[in-house]
């Protein structure tokens, strides 16, 4: 199959392109650095010519509410319209577990708008909602550091290796359209402050974690929202094992 991966140069996208190419598909990375801009539409029609499936794992350059909303709505509209024009028979989108439960988060509102644009497009689709990536935890710790202290809330997460997310997205791309949502998360539910401690213990640098329920992106998020329920597919990689290799 010809499978176009929008955002195919990114963290998830490059791994999806690798898995699909390794399975014998023609996997094409579509991103500004390969001449495809989904905001302007530049290069989209050419990239999608003859495609069977389109996978959208692109990300907004800004996580602020307004630019993210503009990115995900405009980009999803351009991609779905070009995909219909090209006769694509399956659209796969990567989203986030809990996006519809946190309307106060502008980035999540933008992801919900992206999902709705795909659902309303008329294309057969699958939405893969993933939990927070392991790769996301170190930047969260860095952003939360002040004077040697890492202030993190005890919000429940169920983080997942980006490689496991890429495998789930690649599997969805090779399967039939669900016309619904598939959830995927890591094997363990852990609290963010504890994840901070585990991360720092793997490579001690003098910093310590202080639990603070008032700070950061995940402050005040109720238990269960970002972890999903028991319908979530469990990926194999454990965070502590992953840390040893990264
Ligand atoms: N972080 C998390 O924990 C988490 C959890 C669940 C789901 N997600 C979702 O996972 C998705 C992928 O995230 P990621 O970390 O892999 O992203 P990333 O590494 O930041 O990659 C973003 C990709 O989007 C492309 N892109 C940016 N602007 C574009 C445009 N105008 N037209 C076409 N492509 C464009 C980039 O292309 P260039 O390389 O050319 O710039 C790059 O390939 C996101 O949609 C995010 O919402 C994230």
mmCIF file of C-alpha atoms and ligand atoms in Angstrom:
data_model
loop_
_atom_site.group_PDB
_atom_site.id
_atom_site.type_symbol
_atom_site.label_atom_id
_atom_site.label_comp_id
_atom_site.label_asym_id
_atom_site.label_seq_id
_atom_site.Cartn_x
_atom_site.Cartn_y
_atom_site.Cartn_z
ATOM 1 C CA UNK A 1 0.000 0.000 0.000
ATOM 2 C CA UNK A 2 1.015 3.618 -0.412
ATOM 3 C CA UNK A 3 0.726 5.230 3.029
ATOM 4 C CA UNK A 4 1.369 8.954 3.440
ATOM 5 C CA UNK A 5 2.492 9.934 6.939
ATOM 6 C CA UNK A 6 1.748 13.605 7.624
ATOM 7 C CA UNK A 7 4.306 14.641 10.249
ATOM 8 C CA UNK A 8 6.438 11.723 9.083
ATOM 9 C CA UNK A 9 9.675 13.467 10.120
ATOM 10 C CA UNK A 10 8.612 13.868 13.787
ATOM 11 C CA UNK A 11 9.159 11.720 16.891
ATOM 12 C CA UNK A 12 6.224 9.394 16.169
ATOM 13 C CA UNK A 13 6.067 9.924 12.411
ATOM 14 C CA UNK A 14 9.649 8.898 11.648
ATOM 15 C CA UNK A 15 9.121 5.636 13.564
ATOM 16 C CA UNK A 16 5.782 4.995 11.796
ATOM 17 C CA UNK A 17 7.475 5.513 8.410
ATOM 18 C CA UNK A 18 10.204 3.051 9.477
ATOM 19 C CA UNK A 19 7.732 0.359 10.608
ATOM 20 C CA UNK A 20 5.541 0.671 7.504
ATOM 21 C CA UNK A 21 8.536 0.712 5.140
ATOM 22 C CA UNK A 22 9.909 -2.359 6.923
ATOM 23 C CA UNK A 23 6.572 -4.126 6.361
ATOM 24 C CA UNK A 24 6.874 -3.633 2.598
ATOM 25 C CA UNK A 25 4.629 -0.586 2.189
ATOM 26 C CA UNK A 26 5.496 2.559 0.282
ATOM 27 C CA UNK A 27 5.630 4.932 3.261
ATOM 28 C CA UNK A 28 5.964 8.609 2.374
ATOM 29 C CA UNK A 29 6.882 11.236 4.996
ATOM 30 C CA UNK A 30 4.919 14.441 4.350
ATOM 31 C CA UNK A 31 6.125 17.482 6.294
ATOM 32 C CA UNK A 32 7.455 20.989 5.597
ATOM 33 C CA UNK A 33 11.005 19.606 5.435
ATOM 34 C CA UNK A 34 9.918 17.190 2.661
ATOM 35 C CA UNK A 35 7.967 19.901 0.780
ATOM 36 C CA UNK A 36 4.462 19.340 2.191
ATOM 37 C CA UNK A 37 2.756 22.025 4.277
ATOM 38 C CA UNK A 38 -0.714 21.075 5.479
ATOM 39 C CA UNK A 39 -1.492 24.638 6.602
ATOM 40 C CA UNK A 40 -1.098 26.108 3.130
ATOM 41 C CA UNK A 41 -1.809 22.884 1.226
ATOM 42 C CA UNK A 42 1.539 23.100 -0.605
ATOM 43 C CA UNK A 43 2.603 19.706 -1.958
ATOM 44 C CA UNK A 44 -0.378 17.828 -0.436
ATOM 45 C CA UNK A 45 -2.124 16.749 -3.651
ATOM 46 C CA UNK A 46 1.162 15.528 -5.148
ATOM 47 C CA UNK A 47 2.089 13.565 -2.015
ATOM 48 C CA UNK A 48 -1.357 11.939 -1.791
ATOM 49 C CA UNK A 49 -1.533 10.880 -5.426
ATOM 50 C CA UNK A 50 -2.227 7.127 -5.520
ATOM 51 C CA UNK A 51 -2.299 6.840 -1.708
ATOM 52 C CA UNK A 52 -4.425 4.178 -0.006
ATOM 53 C CA UNK A 53 -4.046 5.463 3.546
ATOM 54 C CA UNK A 54 -3.118 8.766 5.179
ATOM 55 C CA UNK A 55 -1.759 8.902 8.719
ATOM 56 C CA UNK A 56 -1.707 12.273 10.498
ATOM 57 C CA UNK A 57 0.855 12.461 13.305
ATOM 58 C CA UNK A 58 1.770 16.107 12.758
ATOM 59 C CA UNK A 59 1.978 18.555 15.644
ATOM 60 C CA UNK A 60 1.395 22.251 16.040
ATOM 61 C CA UNK A 61 4.623 24.271 16.330
ATOM 62 C CA UNK A 62 2.863 26.199 19.145
ATOM 63 C CA UNK A 63 1.040 24.631 22.116
ATOM 64 C CA UNK A 64 -0.799 27.903 22.862
ATOM 65 C CA UNK A 65 -4.584 27.659 22.519
ATOM 66 C CA UNK A 66 -5.204 29.883 19.483
ATOM 67 C CA UNK A 67 -2.316 28.886 17.195
ATOM 68 C CA UNK A 68 -2.866 25.211 18.078
ATOM 69 C CA UNK A 69 -6.581 25.478 17.223
ATOM 70 C CA UNK A 70 -5.732 27.159 13.934
ATOM 71 C CA UNK A 71 -3.084 24.529 13.133
ATOM 72 C CA UNK A 72 -5.180 21.442 13.892
ATOM 73 C CA UNK A 73 -8.432 22.635 12.273
ATOM 74 C CA UNK A 74 -6.887 24.083 9.103
ATOM 75 C CA UNK A 75 -4.445 21.226 8.725
ATOM 76 C CA UNK A 76 -7.087 18.509 9.291
ATOM 77 C CA UNK A 77 -9.447 20.192 6.816
ATOM 78 C CA UNK A 78 -6.750 20.462 4.124
ATOM 79 C CA UNK A 79 -5.557 16.880 4.649
ATOM 80 C CA UNK A 80 -9.048 15.315 4.632
ATOM 81 C CA UNK A 81 -10.136 17.306 1.571
ATOM 82 C CA UNK A 82 -6.993 16.383 -0.359
ATOM 83 C CA UNK A 83 -7.347 12.746 0.794
ATOM 84 C CA UNK A 84 -10.924 12.542 -0.511
ATOM 85 C CA UNK A 85 -9.816 14.078 -3.792
ATOM 86 C CA UNK A 86 -7.059 11.440 -4.085
ATOM 87 C CA UNK A 87 -9.415 8.536 -3.309
ATOM 88 C CA UNK A 88 -7.754 7.637 0.018
ATOM 89 C CA UNK A 89 -9.765 4.905 1.805
ATOM 90 C CA UNK A 90 -8.560 5.255 5.422
ATOM 91 C CA UNK A 91 -7.509 8.234 7.542
ATOM 92 C CA UNK A 92 -5.642 7.586 10.804
ATOM 93 C CA UNK A 93 -5.138 10.381 13.354
ATOM 94 C CA UNK A 94 -3.071 10.392 16.543
ATOM 95 C CA UNK A 95 -4.720 12.110 19.500
ATOM 96 C CA UNK A 96 -4.480 12.069 23.298
ATOM 97 C CA UNK A 97 -6.379 10.093 25.970
ATOM 98 C CA UNK A 98 -8.673 12.420 27.914
ATOM 99 C CA UNK A 99 -8.713 15.296 25.373
ATOM 100 C CA UNK A 100 -12.492 15.558 25.538
ATOM 101 C CA UNK A 101 -12.495 15.671 29.353
ATOM 102 C CA UNK A 102 -10.291 18.745 29.857
ATOM 103 C CA UNK A 103 -11.953 21.657 27.999
ATOM 104 C CA UNK A 104 -9.965 24.169 30.086
ATOM 105 C CA UNK A 105 -6.812 23.033 28.244
ATOM 106 C CA UNK A 106 -6.509 25.007 24.975
ATOM 107 C CA UNK A 107 -4.202 22.487 23.281
ATOM 108 C CA UNK A 108 -6.647 19.680 24.059
ATOM 109 C CA UNK A 109 -9.541 21.768 22.678
ATOM 110 C CA UNK A 110 -7.529 22.053 19.469
ATOM 111 C CA UNK A 111 -7.035 18.250 19.372
ATOM 112 C CA UNK A 112 -10.793 17.746 19.870
ATOM 113 C CA UNK A 113 -11.420 20.095 16.919
ATOM 114 C CA UNK A 114 -8.949 18.048 14.854
ATOM 115 C CA UNK A 115 -10.773 14.809 15.765
ATOM 116 C CA UNK A 116 -14.163 16.379 14.882
ATOM 117 C CA UNK A 117 -12.883 17.582 11.502
ATOM 118 C CA UNK A 118 -11.774 14.044 10.678
ATOM 119 C CA UNK A 119 -15.031 12.454 11.950
ATOM 120 C CA UNK A 120 -17.115 14.921 9.931
ATOM 121 C CA UNK A 121 -15.035 14.564 6.760
ATOM 122 C CA UNK A 122 -16.888 11.527 5.453
ATOM 123 C CA UNK A 123 -13.616 9.582 5.120
ATOM 124 C CA UNK A 124 -13.390 6.167 6.795
ATOM 125 C CA UNK A 125 -11.205 6.876 9.828
ATOM 126 C CA UNK A 126 -9.462 5.558 12.922
ATOM 127 C CA UNK A 127 -8.459 7.810 15.807
ATOM 128 C CA UNK A 128 -5.680 6.464 18.036
ATOM 129 C CA UNK A 129 -5.677 8.204 21.398
ATOM 130 C CA UNK A 130 -2.392 7.685 23.243
ATOM 131 C CA UNK A 131 -1.253 8.535 26.764
ATOM 132 C CA UNK A 132 1.722 10.872 27.445
ATOM 133 C CA UNK A 133 4.974 9.730 25.856
ATOM 134 C CA UNK A 134 7.958 8.692 28.037
ATOM 135 C CA UNK A 135 9.986 11.208 25.996
ATOM 136 C CA UNK A 136 7.704 13.979 27.312
ATOM 137 C CA UNK A 137 8.608 13.421 30.991
ATOM 138 C CA UNK A 138 12.170 14.828 30.955
ATOM 139 C CA UNK A 139 11.023 18.112 29.330
ATOM 140 C CA UNK A 140 8.218 18.372 31.921
ATOM 141 C CA UNK A 141 10.816 17.915 34.682
ATOM 142 C CA UNK A 142 13.069 20.555 33.073
ATOM 143 C CA UNK A 143 10.166 23.022 32.824
ATOM 144 C CA UNK A 144 9.255 22.373 36.470
ATOM 145 C CA UNK A 145 12.753 22.961 37.913
ATOM 146 C CA UNK A 146 13.584 25.988 40.018
ATOM 147 C CA UNK A 147 16.530 26.321 42.421
ATOM 148 C CA UNK A 148 17.272 22.596 42.410
ATOM 149 C CA UNK A 149 13.665 21.656 43.158
ATOM 150 C CA UNK A 150 11.322 19.960 40.712
ATOM 151 C CA UNK A 151 7.765 20.915 41.635
ATOM 152 C CA UNK A 152 5.272 18.401 40.253
ATOM 153 C CA UNK A 153 1.657 17.520 41.044
ATOM 154 C CA UNK A 154 0.675 13.929 41.887
ATOM 155 C CA UNK A 155 -1.494 13.657 38.755
ATOM 156 C CA UNK A 156 -2.068 10.109 37.520
ATOM 157 C CA UNK A 157 -0.509 9.322 34.138
ATOM 158 C CA UNK A 158 -0.082 6.073 32.250
ATOM 159 C CA UNK A 159 2.915 6.981 30.094
ATOM 160 C CA UNK A 160 3.948 5.043 27.027
ATOM 161 C CA UNK A 161 7.122 4.698 24.936
ATOM 162 C CA UNK A 162 6.890 6.585 21.633
ATOM 163 C CA UNK A 163 7.994 3.338 19.928
ATOM 164 C CA UNK A 164 4.882 1.611 21.296
ATOM 165 C CA UNK A 165 2.697 4.514 20.094
ATOM 166 C CA UNK A 166 4.273 4.278 16.640
ATOM 167 C CA UNK A 167 3.578 0.518 16.584
ATOM 168 C CA UNK A 168 -0.098 1.123 17.456
ATOM 169 C CA UNK A 169 -0.429 3.818 14.784
ATOM 170 C CA UNK A 170 1.268 1.627 12.159
ATOM 171 C CA UNK A 171 -1.037 -1.282 13.077
ATOM 172 C CA UNK A 172 -4.073 0.982 12.711
ATOM 173 C CA UNK A 173 -2.828 2.163 9.303
ATOM 174 C CA UNK A 174 -2.561 -1.431 8.091
ATOM 175 C CA UNK A 175 -5.971 -2.415 9.505
ATOM 176 C CA UNK A 176 -9.530 -1.597 8.573
ATOM 177 C CA UNK A 177 -11.028 1.796 9.550
ATOM 178 C CA UNK A 178 -12.574 1.575 13.030
ATOM 179 C CA UNK A 179 -14.821 4.603 12.501
ATOM 180 C CA UNK A 180 -14.072 5.124 16.146
ATOM 181 C CA UNK A 181 -11.305 5.482 18.707
ATOM 182 C CA UNK A 182 -8.601 3.075 19.815
ATOM 183 C CA UNK A 183 -6.873 3.839 23.136
ATOM 184 C CA UNK A 184 -3.276 2.913 23.888
ATOM 185 C CA UNK A 185 -1.203 3.484 27.049
ATOM 186 C CA UNK A 186 1.756 2.102 28.953
ATOM 187 C CA UNK A 187 1.675 -0.864 31.342
ATOM 188 C CA UNK A 188 1.670 1.162 34.610
ATOM 189 C CA UNK A 189 -0.382 3.968 36.091
ATOM 190 C CA UNK A 190 2.034 6.264 37.918
ATOM 191 C CA UNK A 191 1.767 9.654 39.548
ATOM 192 C CA UNK A 192 3.743 12.483 37.943
ATOM 193 C CA UNK A 193 5.685 13.372 41.117
ATOM 194 C CA UNK A 194 6.706 9.704 41.438
ATOM 195 C CA UNK A 195 7.702 9.610 37.751
ATOM 196 C CA UNK A 196 9.899 12.632 38.495
ATOM 197 C CA UNK A 197 11.564 10.759 41.377
ATOM 198 C CA UNK A 198 12.120 7.653 39.238
ATOM 199 C CA UNK A 199 13.638 9.774 36.458
ATOM 200 C CA UNK A 200 16.004 11.660 38.768
ATOM 201 C CA UNK A 201 17.011 8.453 40.580
ATOM 202 C CA UNK A 202 18.118 6.956 37.238
ATOM 203 C CA UNK A 203 20.625 9.812 36.834
ATOM 204 C CA UNK A 204 20.981 11.757 40.100
ATOM 205 C CA UNK A 205 22.065 15.385 39.632
ATOM 206 C CA UNK A 206 21.259 16.899 43.012
ATOM 207 C CA UNK A 207 17.697 17.903 42.135
ATOM 208 C CA UNK A 208 14.797 16.601 44.207
ATOM 209 C CA UNK A 209 11.053 16.422 43.672
ATOM 210 C CA UNK A 210 8.609 18.451 45.745
ATOM 211 C CA UNK A 211 4.945 17.531 45.371
ATOM 212 C CA UNK A 212 2.955 20.632 44.503
ATOM 213 C CA UNK A 213 -0.639 20.143 43.359
ATOM 214 C CA UNK A 214 -0.900 23.698 42.004
ATOM 215 C CA UNK A 215 1.780 23.808 39.288
ATOM 216 C CA UNK A 216 2.120 22.897 35.645
ATOM 217 C CA UNK A 217 0.071 21.618 32.765
ATOM 218 C CA UNK A 218 -1.280 18.633 34.686
ATOM 219 C CA UNK A 219 -2.216 20.380 37.958
ATOM 220 C CA UNK A 220 -5.618 19.402 39.273
ATOM 221 C CA UNK A 221 -6.395 16.791 36.618
ATOM 222 C CA UNK A 222 -8.576 14.178 38.369
ATOM 223 C CA UNK A 223 -7.462 10.536 38.628
ATOM 224 C CA UNK A 224 -8.415 8.445 35.632
ATOM 225 C CA UNK A 225 -8.718 11.269 33.084
ATOM 226 C CA UNK A 226 -5.299 10.837 31.421
ATOM 227 C CA UNK A 227 -5.021 7.089 32.011
ATOM 228 C CA UNK A 228 -8.232 5.952 30.333
ATOM 229 C CA UNK A 229 -10.355 3.060 31.525
ATOM 230 C CA UNK A 230 -10.075 -0.718 31.158
ATOM 231 C CA UNK A 231 -10.737 -0.560 27.395
ATOM 232 C CA UNK A 232 -7.217 0.846 26.885
ATOM 233 C CA UNK A 233 -4.741 -1.385 25.018
ATOM 234 C CA UNK A 234 -1.663 -1.893 27.173
ATOM 235 C CA UNK A 235 1.742 -1.411 25.539
ATOM 236 C CA UNK A 236 4.632 -3.565 26.790
ATOM 237 C CA UNK A 237 7.492 -1.162 27.647
ATOM 238 C CA UNK A 238 7.957 -0.187 31.343
ATOM 239 C CA UNK A 239 9.265 3.315 32.091
ATOM 240 C CA UNK A 240 12.106 2.141 34.355
ATOM 241 C CA UNK A 241 13.317 -0.354 31.726
ATOM 242 C CA UNK A 242 13.096 2.320 29.024
ATOM 243 C CA UNK A 243 15.076 4.801 31.184
ATOM 244 C CA UNK A 244 17.978 2.329 31.403
ATOM 245 C CA UNK A 245 18.306 2.422 27.615
ATOM 246 C CA UNK A 246 17.909 6.201 27.129
HETATM 247 N N1 LIG B 1 3.562 14.382 23.617
HETATM 248 C C1 LIG B 1 2.705 13.482 24.062
HETATM 249 O O1 LIG B 1 2.856 12.965 25.184
HETATM 250 C C2 LIG B 1 1.524 13.065 23.206
HETATM 251 C C3 LIG B 1 0.610 12.134 23.699
HETATM 252 C C4 LIG B 1 -0.417 11.670 22.864
HETATM 253 C C5 LIG B 1 -0.531 12.177 21.568
HETATM 254 N N2 LIG B 1 0.345 13.120 21.110
HETATM 255 C C6 LIG B 1 0.189 13.597 19.714
HETATM 256 O O2 LIG B 1 1.209 12.998 18.929
HETATM 257 C C7 LIG B 1 1.334 13.750 17.715
HETATM 258 C C8 LIG B 1 2.775 13.700 17.228
HETATM 259 O O3 LIG B 1 3.631 14.234 18.200
HETATM 260 P P1 LIG B 1 5.219 14.231 18.001
HETATM 261 O O4 LIG B 1 5.803 14.453 19.352
HETATM 262 O O5 LIG B 1 5.654 13.046 17.189
HETATM 263 O O6 LIG B 1 5.440 15.544 17.114
HETATM 264 P P2 LIG B 1 6.822 16.208 16.637
HETATM 265 O O7 LIG B 1 7.988 15.312 16.918
HETATM 266 O O8 LIG B 1 6.844 17.601 17.153
HETATM 267 O O9 LIG B 1 6.651 16.235 15.047
HETATM 268 C C9 LIG B 1 5.750 17.129 14.467
HETATM 269 C C10 LIG B 1 5.644 16.815 12.993
HETATM 270 O O10 LIG B 1 4.656 17.692 12.426
HETATM 271 C C11 LIG B 1 5.223 18.246 11.247
HETATM 272 N N3 LIG B 1 4.600 19.524 10.925
HETATM 273 C C12 LIG B 1 4.684 20.693 11.598
HETATM 274 N N4 LIG B 1 4.032 21.676 10.913
HETATM 275 C C13 LIG B 1 3.534 21.084 9.785
HETATM 276 C C14 LIG B 1 2.819 21.560 8.672
HETATM 277 N N5 LIG B 1 2.460 22.856 8.546
HETATM 278 N N6 LIG B 1 2.500 20.686 7.676
HETATM 279 C C15 LIG B 1 2.846 19.375 7.770
HETATM 280 N N7 LIG B 1 3.545 18.861 8.820
HETATM 281 C C16 LIG B 1 3.890 19.726 9.796
HETATM 282 C C17 LIG B 1 6.721 18.373 11.535
HETATM 283 O O11 LIG B 1 7.430 18.522 10.321
HETATM 284 P P3 LIG B 1 8.918 19.166 10.253
HETATM 285 O O12 LIG B 1 9.854 18.104 10.787
HETATM 286 O O13 LIG B 1 9.151 19.405 8.800
HETATM 287 O O14 LIG B 1 8.902 20.406 11.082
HETATM 288 C C18 LIG B 1 6.952 17.016 12.205
HETATM 289 O O15 LIG B 1 7.065 16.005 11.235
HETATM 290 C C19 LIG B 1 0.764 15.142 18.024
HETATM 291 O O16 LIG B 1 -0.394 15.370 17.231
HETATM 292 C C20 LIG B 1 0.379 15.092 19.512
HETATM 293 O O17 LIG B 1 -0.834 15.775 19.779
HETATM 294 C C21 LIG B 1 1.365 13.549 21.893
#
